[in-house]
Amino acid sequence: MIRIAVDAMGGDNAPGCMIDGAADALKKSEEIELWLVGQRDVCERLLAEKGISDSRLHLVQASEVIATAESPTDAIRKKKDSSMVVGLKMLHSGEADCFVSCGNTGALLVGGQVLAGRLKGVRRSPLATLMPTVAGKSLLLDCGANVDARPTDLVQFARMGSIYMEHVVGVKNPTVGIVNIGAEEEKGNALVRETFPLLKACRDIRFVGSVEARDVPQGGVDVILCEAFVGNVVLKMYEGTAKALLTVMKDSILSSTRGKIGGFLIRPALRGMKHKFSGEEYGGAPMLGLKGLVVKAHGNSTGKEVSTAILQCISFAKADIAGKIEAALAEPAGEETPSV
Amino acid sequence: MIRIAVDAMGGDNAPGCMIDGAADALKKSEEIELWLVGQRDVCERLLAEKGISDSRLHLVQASEVIATAESPTDAIRKKKDSSMVVGLKMLHSGEADCFVSCGNTGALLVGGQVLAGRLKGVRRSPLATLMPTVAGKSLLLDCGANVDARPTDLVQFARMGSIYMEHVVGVKNPTVGIVNIGAEEEKGNALVRETFPLLKACRDIRFVGSVEARDVPQGGVDVILCEAFVGNVVLKMYEGTAKALLTVMKDSILSSTRGKIGGFLIRPALRGMKHKFSGEEYGGAPMLGLKGLVVKAHGNSTGKEVSTAILQCISFAKADIAGKIEAALAEPAGEETPSV
């Protein structure tokens, strides 16, 4: 049984969507056991209203709630009885293997590192997001956890991302590229230029060089490596541009009768596309390198998305990603080993 | 008369598109005089073939060409008789007010700073791009010239961008936002956190705080400030995402007969949209803070785009942007002046 703690209170649609997601996931998999962490009375009432009851669904009381706008460090430090803090502590104590939350991202990132604890050898824990691309999907990391990371941190991120991509997503011998402002090795800022030779020398990843931001949506590289500030910009520009383009397109199409009829006819095709680019299919973003798995799902996740995020934990736990990361990082990166 | 030097040899479609663009611009404005810088025999033959002759169009011989893939610093240093180096020197000597090129971006950025020379008080010269947005347009800077800039550099960029936006684009009292990974002041990397209070204290700009990358395509903020690596990522993600989305959408629409008919019907509407997001209308990207104006147009610009880039120089020269920037930067930023 894979034991998953679920933050019942975090996110825009909590606790409703968390409860729906939990119920859906339990229906879809017999390998999981869930702990809904949050205000017990609220959860009990909702479960009763929705007619949900399952012997693999448990409640854990946590009286406080961390809001989206709260300062991450303060929230984690002061709200000791919040659903997020209680849930993360279950990872640390080993009561749970995984923790899924739609709550305050900053707090989850801080709490993940501080409360769940990092694996031996891991200096910083990156947030990784599986992005849909034209060619398939890419794992983008770090997309928000560690601004101003060092070159050696990025090398660890590349190694952890490769393990995740290979053993959870199932991409054999995944390629790794670093986000850069040109294709050549000498291009880039100080961080990228310093990281580049370390990645080239690292023997347990398949480094393919620079990736220009322009080519990220096209896909083709499995692990897209970048510093957290840049990763956040990549992810948010992806989201924002798609949204802006669809808005403008819709306005443009609806401005004439001809366009309106055309728009009606292409609707099924666009639905297919929306599905392709939908976050629902991919679930949440994992934090890598922690004791146990922390999954951050979108703040405005639906029940369906929460369910996907919960189910995603199964392959992570089964593949023993934490164990594999710890084993890999116990070995020095390729460059420190004498070559034969 | 505004004297504009045009790099006849740089870019994918040079010299043809440069000559077409020059001819078109001369037809549209009587206020400009142009110098085509490049291989005289090649230019003469093309002008004759196209039947172009104008008393305001001159040729300047430059025997070498800087290719797109060349190392910027080497190219500028070694190819002293290249069209780019000769053109930039015309700015420095005062023979030209502006220089327009579709050539090697890196070389133009290096050459601009080294050969054209910076205005008094300007420490670094940012590349600024006018981005189309849902709400209108925003000036994004620095989008590629100075990686690893300092906080005080960013403050100068904000001041120069505001002057450009007000006097060339015509936005009264433009707003300035800094690209950040959250809306709150304490968010961000070290550079953004250090720059934030300097911008707040700067009295000659209208600083409105952080802008998340997600909101950049939506528009609404006139000057979008960022470090060059981040700016390049913003710009390239914008371009790449739009391209990827349109590809997927087209494939999706063309996969059914119903979709094909719908696609035919919405075509005029999409053309309108393409026009809105087209670079053609906006011309090239200016480098700010130099003696004279250097405009970088897309490597694959058409004659129409080159013409727009040339015509854009008129308002820059007429508004005396260089003079205004020099005057503004002679004053310390607001924070150093005692408040009343």
mmCIF file of N, CA and C in Angstrom, chain B residues 13-133:
data_model
loop_
_atom_site.group_PDB
_atom_site.id
_atom_site.type_symbol
_atom_site.label_atom_id
_atom_site.label_comp_id
_atom_site.label_asym_id
_atom_site.label_seq_id
_atom_site.Cartn_x
_atom_site.Cartn_y
_atom_site.Cartn_z
ATOM 1 N N ASN B 13 18.018 37.530 -45.452
ATOM 2 C CA ASN B 13 17.521 37.915 -46.778
ATOM 3 C C ASN B 13 18.288 39.090 -47.383
ATOM 4 N N ALA B 14 19.438 39.400 -46.782
ATOM 5 C CA ALA B 14 20.252 40.511 -47.285
ATOM 6 C C ALA B 14 21.013 40.059 -48.530
ATOM 7 N N PRO B 15 21.373 40.956 -49.436
ATOM 8 C CA PRO B 15 21.048 42.372 -49.378
ATOM 9 C C PRO B 15 19.661 42.733 -49.949
ATOM 10 N N GLY B 16 18.980 41.742 -50.587
ATOM 11 C CA GLY B 16 17.705 42.044 -51.250
ATOM 12 C C GLY B 16 16.705 42.798 -50.378
ATOM 13 N N CYS B 17 16.444 42.252 -49.174
ATOM 14 C CA CYS B 17 15.404 42.849 -48.332
ATOM 15 C C CYS B 17 15.827 44.234 -47.835
ATOM 16 N N MET B 18 17.118 44.446 -47.696
ATOM 17 C CA MET B 18 17.598 45.737 -47.200
ATOM 18 C C MET B 18 17.369 46.813 -48.267
ATOM 19 N N ILE B 19 17.612 46.410 -49.501
ATOM 20 C CA ILE B 19 17.430 47.341 -50.615
ATOM 21 C C ILE B 19 15.942 47.629 -50.825
ATOM 22 N N ASP B 20 15.128 46.588 -50.762
ATOM 23 C CA ASP B 20 13.683 46.792 -50.874
ATOM 24 C C ASP B 20 13.179 47.699 -49.757
ATOM 25 N N GLY B 21 13.652 47.416 -48.535
ATOM 26 C CA GLY B 21 13.216 48.201 -47.376
ATOM 27 C C GLY B 21 13.622 49.654 -47.514
ATOM 28 N N ALA B 22 14.849 49.874 -47.987
ATOM 29 C CA ALA B 22 15.341 51.242 -48.158
ATOM 30 C C ALA B 22 14.485 51.990 -49.186
ATOM 31 N N ALA B 23 14.209 51.307 -50.309
ATOM 32 C CA ALA B 23 13.418 51.945 -51.365
ATOM 33 C C ALA B 23 12.015 52.291 -50.853
ATOM 34 N N ASP B 24 11.426 51.351 -50.124
ATOM 35 C CA ASP B 24 10.081 51.566 -49.593
ATOM 36 C C ASP B 24 10.049 52.732 -48.607
ATOM 37 N N ALA B 25 11.057 52.776 -47.737
ATOM 38 C CA ALA B 25 11.102 53.843 -46.727
ATOM 39 C C ALA B 25 11.268 55.212 -47.386
ATOM 40 N N LEU B 26 12.088 55.261 -48.429
ATOM 41 C CA LEU B 26 12.301 56.541 -49.135
ATOM 42 C C LEU B 26 11.008 57.033 -49.777
ATOM 43 N N LYS B 27 10.198 56.083 -50.258
ATOM 44 C CA LYS B 27 8.919 56.441 -50.862
ATOM 45 C C LYS B 27 7.981 57.009 -49.801
ATOM 46 N N LYS B 28 8.040 56.448 -48.604
ATOM 47 C CA LYS B 28 7.083 56.814 -47.555
ATOM 48 C C LYS B 28 7.451 58.073 -46.791
ATOM 49 N N SER B 29 8.729 58.429 -46.789
ATOM 50 C CA SER B 29 9.105 59.614 -46.021
ATOM 51 C C SER B 29 10.089 60.480 -46.785
ATOM 52 N N GLU B 30 9.850 61.768 -46.733
ATOM 53 C CA GLU B 30 10.774 62.700 -47.391
ATOM 54 C C GLU B 30 11.786 63.267 -46.408
ATOM 55 N N GLU B 31 11.717 62.788 -45.177
ATOM 56 C CA GLU B 31 12.584 63.354 -44.139
ATOM 57 C C GLU B 31 13.888 62.593 -43.967
ATOM 58 N N ILE B 32 14.051 61.495 -44.732
ATOM 59 C CA ILE B 32 15.233 60.658 -44.502
ATOM 60 C C ILE B 32 16.190 60.641 -45.690
ATOM 61 N N GLU B 33 17.452 60.390 -45.366
ATOM 62 C CA GLU B 33 18.478 60.192 -46.380
ATOM 63 C C GLU B 33 19.203 58.899 -45.976
ATOM 64 N N LEU B 34 19.417 58.004 -46.931
ATOM 65 C CA LEU B 34 19.924 56.675 -46.560
ATOM 66 C C LEU B 34 21.291 56.358 -47.145
ATOM 67 N N TRP B 35 22.097 55.644 -46.370
ATOM 68 C CA TRP B 35 23.384 55.124 -46.822
ATOM 69 C C TRP B 35 23.363 53.602 -46.730
ATOM 70 N N LEU B 36 23.397 52.940 -47.868
ATOM 71 C CA LEU B 36 23.479 51.477 -47.868
ATOM 72 C C LEU B 36 24.943 51.096 -47.708
ATOM 73 N N VAL B 37 25.256 50.421 -46.613
ATOM 74 C CA VAL B 37 26.644 50.067 -46.341
ATOM 75 C C VAL B 37 26.872 48.604 -46.704
ATOM 76 N N GLY B 38 27.803 48.342 -47.624
ATOM 77 C CA GLY B 38 28.064 46.952 -48.000
ATOM 78 C C GLY B 38 28.874 46.867 -49.274
ATOM 79 N N GLN B 39 28.864 45.682 -49.866
ATOM 80 C CA GLN B 39 29.640 45.474 -51.096
ATOM 81 C C GLN B 39 28.999 46.257 -52.243
ATOM 82 N N ARG B 40 29.721 47.280 -52.680
ATOM 83 C CA ARG B 40 29.166 48.246 -53.616
ATOM 84 C C ARG B 40 28.703 47.594 -54.926
ATOM 85 N N ASP B 41 29.529 46.675 -55.458
ATOM 86 C CA ASP B 41 29.163 46.069 -56.752
ATOM 87 C C ASP B 41 27.864 45.266 -56.643
ATOM 88 N N VAL B 42 27.749 44.510 -55.543
ATOM 89 C CA VAL B 42 26.532 43.712 -55.332
ATOM 90 C C VAL B 42 25.312 44.640 -55.216
ATOM 91 N N CYS B 43 25.464 45.691 -54.433
ATOM 92 C CA CYS B 43 24.349 46.618 -54.225
ATOM 93 C C CYS B 43 23.972 47.331 -55.523
ATOM 94 N N GLU B 44 25.003 47.751 -56.248
ATOM 95 C CA GLU B 44 24.725 48.463 -57.505
ATOM 96 C C GLU B 44 23.958 47.586 -58.486
ATOM 97 N N ARG B 45 24.396 46.328 -58.580
ATOM 98 C CA ARG B 45 23.734 45.411 -59.515
ATOM 99 C C ARG B 45 22.270 45.224 -59.123
ATOM 100 N N LEU B 46 22.034 45.015 -57.828
ATOM 101 C CA LEU B 46 20.661 44.801 -57.358
ATOM 102 C C LEU B 46 19.787 46.031 -57.564
ATOM 103 N N LEU B 47 20.354 47.191 -57.286
ATOM 104 C CA LEU B 47 19.584 48.432 -57.473
ATOM 105 C C LEU B 47 19.188 48.588 -58.938
ATOM 106 N N ALA B 48 20.137 48.260 -59.822
ATOM 107 C CA ALA B 48 19.854 48.367 -61.254
ATOM 108 C C ALA B 48 18.767 47.372 -61.654
ATOM 109 N N GLU B 49 18.923 46.132 -61.195
ATOM 110 C CA GLU B 49 17.936 45.085 -61.497
ATOM 111 C C GLU B 49 16.539 45.481 -61.061
ATOM 112 N N LYS B 50 16.462 46.095 -59.878
ATOM 113 C CA LYS B 50 15.159 46.452 -59.323
ATOM 114 C C LYS B 50 14.701 47.816 -59.829
ATOM 115 N N GLY B 51 15.550 48.459 -60.618
ATOM 116 C CA GLY B 51 15.182 49.765 -61.161
ATOM 117 C C GLY B 51 15.030 50.835 -60.092
ATOM 118 N N ILE B 52 15.836 50.749 -59.033
ATOM 119 C CA ILE B 52 15.752 51.715 -57.938
ATOM 120 C C ILE B 52 16.852 52.763 -58.088
ATOM 121 N N SER B 53 16.450 54.009 -58.049
ATOM 122 C CA SER B 53 17.454 55.071 -58.000
ATOM 123 C C SER B 53 16.808 56.268 -57.332
ATOM 124 N N ASP B 54 17.523 56.881 -56.419
ATOM 125 C CA ASP B 54 16.945 57.963 -55.624
ATOM 126 C C ASP B 54 18.097 58.858 -55.188
ATOM 127 N N SER B 55 17.925 60.148 -55.290
ATOM 128 C CA SER B 55 19.014 61.056 -54.939
ATOM 129 C C SER B 55 19.298 61.020 -53.432
ATOM 130 N N ARG B 56 18.339 60.466 -52.665
ATOM 131 C CA ARG B 56 18.575 60.381 -51.219
ATOM 132 C C ARG B 56 19.118 59.014 -50.810
ATOM 133 N N LEU B 57 19.499 58.197 -51.772
ATOM 134 C CA LEU B 57 20.050 56.872 -51.476
ATOM 135 C C LEU B 57 21.508 56.803 -51.927
ATOM 136 N N HIS B 58 22.407 56.552 -50.975
ATOM 137 C CA HIS B 58 23.834 56.530 -51.279
ATOM 138 C C HIS B 58 24.423 55.165 -50.962
ATOM 139 N N LEU B 59 25.576 54.900 -51.554
ATOM 140 C CA LEU B 59 26.262 53.638 -51.265
ATOM 141 C C LEU B 59 27.576 53.918 -50.528
ATOM 142 N N VAL B 60 27.857 53.074 -49.541
ATOM 143 C CA VAL B 60 29.146 53.162 -48.832
ATOM 144 C C VAL B 60 29.809 51.798 -48.938
ATOM 145 N N GLN B 61 31.010 51.755 -49.426
ATOM 146 C CA GLN B 61 31.694 50.477 -49.637
ATOM 147 C C GLN B 61 32.168 49.858 -48.317
ATOM 148 N N ALA B 62 31.904 48.564 -48.167
ATOM 149 C CA ALA B 62 32.440 47.766 -47.054
ATOM 150 C C ALA B 62 32.602 46.370 -47.623
ATOM 151 N N SER B 63 33.823 45.850 -47.640
ATOM 152 C CA SER B 63 34.078 44.616 -48.393
ATOM 153 C C SER B 63 33.697 43.344 -47.641
ATOM 154 N N GLU B 64 33.706 43.406 -46.282
ATOM 155 C CA GLU B 64 33.476 42.168 -45.528
ATOM 156 C C GLU B 64 32.032 42.048 -45.022
ATOM 157 N N VAL B 65 31.680 40.791 -44.685
ATOM 158 C CA VAL B 65 30.336 40.520 -44.155
ATOM 159 C C VAL B 65 30.482 39.712 -42.863
ATOM 160 N N ILE B 66 29.775 40.122 -41.813
ATOM 161 C CA ILE B 66 29.782 39.333 -40.575
ATOM 162 C C ILE B 66 28.622 38.343 -40.649
ATOM 163 N N ALA B 67 28.945 37.042 -40.557
ATOM 164 C CA ALA B 67 27.892 36.027 -40.657
ATOM 165 C C ALA B 67 27.175 35.867 -39.318
ATOM 166 N N THR B 68 26.001 35.256 -39.359
ATOM 167 C CA THR B 68 25.167 35.112 -38.164
ATOM 168 C C THR B 68 25.834 34.250 -37.102
ATOM 169 N N ALA B 69 26.570 33.245 -37.530
ATOM 170 C CA ALA B 69 27.123 32.300 -36.561
ATOM 171 C C ALA B 69 28.483 32.713 -36.001
ATOM 172 N N GLU B 70 29.043 33.819 -36.491
ATOM 173 C CA GLU B 70 30.384 34.209 -36.019
ATOM 174 C C GLU B 70 30.390 34.654 -34.554
ATOM 175 N N SER B 71 31.520 34.458 -33.897
ATOM 176 C CA SER B 71 31.672 34.938 -32.531
ATOM 177 C C SER B 71 31.639 36.473 -32.552
ATOM 178 N N PRO B 72 30.719 37.082 -31.786
ATOM 179 C CA PRO B 72 30.526 38.531 -31.820
ATOM 180 C C PRO B 72 31.800 39.348 -31.614
ATOM 181 N N THR B 73 32.525 39.072 -30.545
ATOM 182 C CA THR B 73 33.690 39.897 -30.237
ATOM 183 C C THR B 73 34.764 39.771 -31.305
ATOM 184 N N ASP B 74 35.023 38.527 -31.728
ATOM 185 C CA ASP B 74 36.010 38.305 -32.789
ATOM 186 C C ASP B 74 35.619 39.039 -34.059
ATOM 187 N N ALA B 75 34.354 38.912 -34.425
ATOM 188 C CA ALA B 75 33.889 39.497 -35.680
ATOM 189 C C ALA B 75 34.101 41.009 -35.669
ATOM 190 N N ILE B 76 33.717 41.661 -34.582
ATOM 191 C CA ILE B 76 33.834 43.120 -34.492
ATOM 192 C C ILE B 76 35.308 43.529 -34.493
ATOM 193 N N ARG B 77 36.130 42.750 -33.803
ATOM 194 C CA ARG B 77 37.533 43.091 -33.694
ATOM 195 C C ARG B 77 38.272 42.894 -35.020
ATOM 196 N N LYS B 78 37.958 41.770 -35.700
ATOM 197 C CA LYS B 78 38.760 41.413 -36.874
ATOM 198 C C LYS B 78 38.234 41.944 -38.201
ATOM 199 N N LYS B 79 36.916 42.015 -38.338
ATOM 200 C CA LYS B 79 36.374 42.422 -39.640
ATOM 201 C C LYS B 79 36.141 43.927 -39.684
ATOM 202 N N LYS B 80 37.246 44.636 -39.774
ATOM 203 C CA LYS B 80 37.196 46.100 -39.700
ATOM 204 C C LYS B 80 36.501 46.709 -40.908
ATOM 205 N N ASP B 81 36.479 45.958 -42.014
ATOM 206 C CA ASP B 81 35.836 46.506 -43.201
ATOM 207 C C ASP B 81 34.491 45.813 -43.486
ATOM 208 N N SER B 82 33.862 45.334 -42.401
ATOM 209 C CA SER B 82 32.540 44.727 -42.571
ATOM 210 C C SER B 82 31.488 45.826 -42.598
ATOM 211 N N SER B 83 30.335 45.516 -43.185
ATOM 212 C CA SER B 83 29.247 46.498 -43.282
ATOM 213 C C SER B 83 28.815 46.959 -41.889
ATOM 214 N N MET B 84 28.849 46.057 -40.914
ATOM 215 C CA MET B 84 28.411 46.427 -39.573
ATOM 216 C C MET B 84 29.386 47.392 -38.908
ATOM 217 N N VAL B 85 30.667 47.065 -38.991
ATOM 218 C CA VAL B 85 31.670 47.927 -38.356
ATOM 219 C C VAL B 85 31.697 49.304 -39.029
ATOM 220 N N VAL B 86 31.670 49.311 -40.362
ATOM 221 C CA VAL B 86 31.697 50.592 -41.090
ATOM 222 C C VAL B 86 30.460 51.425 -40.749
ATOM 223 N N GLY B 87 29.301 50.773 -40.697
ATOM 224 C CA GLY B 87 28.052 51.485 -40.379
ATOM 225 C C GLY B 87 28.070 52.067 -38.974
ATOM 226 N N LEU B 88 28.544 51.267 -38.004
ATOM 227 C CA LEU B 88 28.576 51.744 -36.613
ATOM 228 C C LEU B 88 29.548 52.914 -36.462
ATOM 229 N N LYS B 89 30.626 52.865 -37.226
ATOM 230 C CA LYS B 89 31.594 53.968 -37.155
ATOM 231 C C LYS B 89 31.000 55.259 -37.707
ATOM 232 N N MET B 90 30.050 55.136 -38.639
ATOM 233 C CA MET B 90 29.379 56.334 -39.158
ATOM 234 C C MET B 90 28.558 57.027 -38.067
ATOM 235 N N LEU B 91 28.076 56.213 -37.113
ATOM 236 C CA LEU B 91 27.365 56.800 -35.973
ATOM 237 C C LEU B 91 28.342 57.579 -35.099
ATOM 238 N N HIS B 92 29.461 56.923 -34.832
ATOM 239 C CA HIS B 92 30.456 57.516 -33.948
ATOM 240 C C HIS B 92 30.979 58.839 -34.508
ATOM 241 N N SER B 93 31.234 58.854 -35.825
ATOM 242 C CA SER B 93 31.796 60.067 -36.439
ATOM 243 C C SER B 93 30.731 61.136 -36.675
ATOM 244 N N GLY B 94 29.482 60.764 -36.495
ATOM 245 C CA GLY B 94 28.414 61.731 -36.715
ATOM 246 C C GLY B 94 27.959 61.819 -38.164
ATOM 247 N N GLU B 95 28.488 60.935 -39.033
ATOM 248 C CA GLU B 95 28.030 60.932 -40.434
ATOM 249 C C GLU B 95 26.599 60.406 -40.549
ATOM 250 N N ALA B 96 26.184 59.605 -39.565
ATOM 251 C CA ALA B 96 24.812 59.099 -39.572
ATOM 252 C C ALA B 96 24.204 59.291 -38.193
ATOM 253 N N ASP B 97 22.877 59.437 -38.161
ATOM 254 C CA ASP B 97 22.174 59.555 -36.878
ATOM 255 C C ASP B 97 21.732 58.185 -36.374
ATOM 256 N N CYS B 98 21.491 57.281 -37.316
ATOM 257 C CA CYS B 98 20.928 55.983 -36.961
ATOM 258 C C CYS B 98 21.571 54.896 -37.814
ATOM 259 N N PHE B 99 21.553 53.674 -37.282
ATOM 260 C CA PHE B 99 22.073 52.529 -38.029
ATOM 261 C C PHE B 99 21.098 51.374 -37.858
ATOM 262 N N VAL B 100 20.655 50.808 -38.984
ATOM 263 C CA VAL B 100 19.693 49.699 -38.948
ATOM 264 C C VAL B 100 20.367 48.448 -39.497
ATOM 265 N N SER B 101 20.268 47.332 -38.746
ATOM 266 C CA SER B 101 20.894 46.087 -39.194
ATOM 267 C C SER B 101 20.028 44.876 -38.860
ATOM 268 N N CYS B 102 20.026 43.883 -39.746
ATOM 269 C CA CYS B 102 19.376 42.594 -39.476
ATOM 270 C C CYS B 102 20.438 41.535 -39.183
ATOM 271 N N GLY B 103 21.673 41.961 -38.979
ATOM 272 C CA GLY B 103 22.791 41.022 -38.855
ATOM 273 C C GLY B 103 22.942 40.399 -37.476
ATOM 274 N N ASN B 104 24.058 39.725 -37.288
ATOM 275 C CA ASN B 104 24.457 39.047 -36.047
ATOM 276 C C ASN B 104 24.159 39.903 -34.808
ATOM 277 N N THR B 105 23.195 39.465 -34.003
ATOM 278 C CA THR B 105 22.752 40.261 -32.856
ATOM 279 C C THR B 105 23.872 40.530 -31.869
ATOM 280 N N GLY B 106 24.596 39.476 -31.529
ATOM 281 C CA GLY B 106 25.669 39.628 -30.556
ATOM 282 C C GLY B 106 26.708 40.639 -31.028
ATOM 283 N N ALA B 107 27.069 40.545 -32.302
ATOM 284 C CA ALA B 107 28.073 41.462 -32.847
ATOM 285 C C ALA B 107 27.547 42.897 -32.813
ATOM 286 N N LEU B 108 26.274 43.070 -33.111
ATOM 287 C CA LEU B 108 25.700 44.412 -33.116
ATOM 288 C C LEU B 108 25.690 44.996 -31.695
ATOM 289 N N LEU B 109 25.396 44.138 -30.715
ATOM 290 C CA LEU B 109 25.355 44.605 -29.327
ATOM 291 C C LEU B 109 26.753 44.991 -28.852
ATOM 292 N N VAL B 110 27.720 44.150 -29.168
ATOM 293 C CA VAL B 110 29.106 44.457 -28.796
ATOM 294 C C VAL B 110 29.572 45.697 -29.551
ATOM 295 N N GLY B 111 29.373 45.684 -30.870
ATOM 296 C CA GLY B 111 29.820 46.789 -31.706
ATOM 297 C C GLY B 111 29.148 48.096 -31.332
ATOM 298 N N GLY B 112 27.868 48.026 -31.015
ATOM 299 C CA GLY B 112 27.133 49.234 -30.631
ATOM 300 C C GLY B 112 27.791 49.919 -29.445
ATOM 301 N N GLN B 113 28.115 49.120 -28.428
ATOM 302 C CA GLN B 113 28.700 49.689 -27.216
ATOM 303 C C GLN B 113 30.129 50.190 -27.469
ATOM 304 N N VAL B 114 30.880 49.405 -28.260
ATOM 305 C CA VAL B 114 32.301 49.695 -28.433
ATOM 306 C C VAL B 114 32.540 50.749 -29.512
ATOM 307 N N LEU B 115 31.845 50.616 -30.645
ATOM 308 C CA LEU B 115 32.149 51.481 -31.788
ATOM 309 C C LEU B 115 31.295 52.746 -31.833
ATOM 310 N N ALA B 116 29.977 52.579 -31.614
ATOM 311 C CA ALA B 116 29.137 53.781 -31.654
ATOM 312 C C ALA B 116 29.417 54.600 -30.396
ATOM 313 N N GLY B 117 29.622 53.920 -29.292
ATOM 314 C CA GLY B 117 29.935 54.601 -28.044
ATOM 315 C C GLY B 117 28.681 54.929 -27.255
ATOM 316 N N ARG B 118 28.804 54.898 -25.930
ATOM 317 C CA ARG B 118 27.659 55.172 -25.062
ATOM 318 C C ARG B 118 27.564 56.664 -24.762
ATOM 319 N N LEU B 119 26.349 57.085 -24.496
ATOM 320 C CA LEU B 119 26.140 58.469 -24.076
ATOM 321 C C LEU B 119 26.778 58.681 -22.717
ATOM 322 N N LYS B 120 27.092 59.921 -22.417
ATOM 323 C CA LYS B 120 27.688 60.260 -21.125
ATOM 324 C C LYS B 120 26.747 59.820 -19.995
ATOM 325 N N GLY B 121 27.292 59.143 -19.015
ATOM 326 C CA GLY B 121 26.466 58.725 -17.878
ATOM 327 C C GLY B 121 25.859 57.348 -18.030
ATOM 328 N N VAL B 122 25.848 56.815 -19.251
ATOM 329 C CA VAL B 122 25.251 55.497 -19.488
ATOM 330 C C VAL B 122 26.310 54.419 -19.273
ATOM 331 N N ARG B 123 26.022 53.483 -18.350
ATOM 332 C CA ARG B 123 27.011 52.441 -18.091
ATOM 333 C C ARG B 123 26.863 51.253 -19.034
ATOM 334 N N ARG B 124 25.616 50.911 -19.355
ATOM 335 C CA ARG B 124 25.389 49.781 -20.260
ATOM 336 C C ARG B 124 24.192 50.114 -21.142
ATOM 337 N N SER B 125 24.235 49.617 -22.354
ATOM 338 C CA SER B 125 23.182 49.954 -23.307
ATOM 339 C C SER B 125 22.258 48.754 -23.525
ATOM 340 N N PRO B 126 21.005 48.860 -23.105
ATOM 341 C CA PRO B 126 20.096 47.718 -23.214
ATOM 342 C C PRO B 126 19.435 47.634 -24.592
ATOM 343 N N LEU B 127 19.065 46.424 -24.978
ATOM 344 C CA LEU B 127 18.281 46.216 -26.193
ATOM 345 C C LEU B 127 16.808 46.195 -25.773
ATOM 346 N N ALA B 128 16.003 47.016 -26.441
ATOM 347 C CA ALA B 128 14.589 47.138 -26.058
ATOM 348 C C ALA B 128 13.703 46.662 -27.193
ATOM 349 N N THR B 129 12.686 45.863 -26.872
ATOM 350 C CA THR B 129 11.785 45.372 -27.915
ATOM 351 C C THR B 129 10.352 45.762 -27.584
ATOM 352 N N LEU B 130 9.668 46.272 -28.583
ATOM 353 C CA LEU B 130 8.261 46.603 -28.403
ATOM 354 C C LEU B 130 7.454 45.338 -28.694
ATOM 355 N N MET B 131 6.853 44.781 -27.626
ATOM 356 C CA MET B 131 6.096 43.535 -27.766
ATOM 357 C C MET B 131 4.618 43.826 -27.963
ATOM 358 N N PRO B 132 3.965 43.172 -28.907
ATOM 359 C CA PRO B 132 2.513 43.292 -28.989
ATOM 360 C C PRO B 132 1.880 42.520 -27.825
ATOM 361 N N THR B 133 0.860 43.082 -27.199
ATOM 362 C CA THR B 133 0.164 42.378 -26.114
ATOM 363 C C THR B 133 -1.343 42.458 -26.367
#
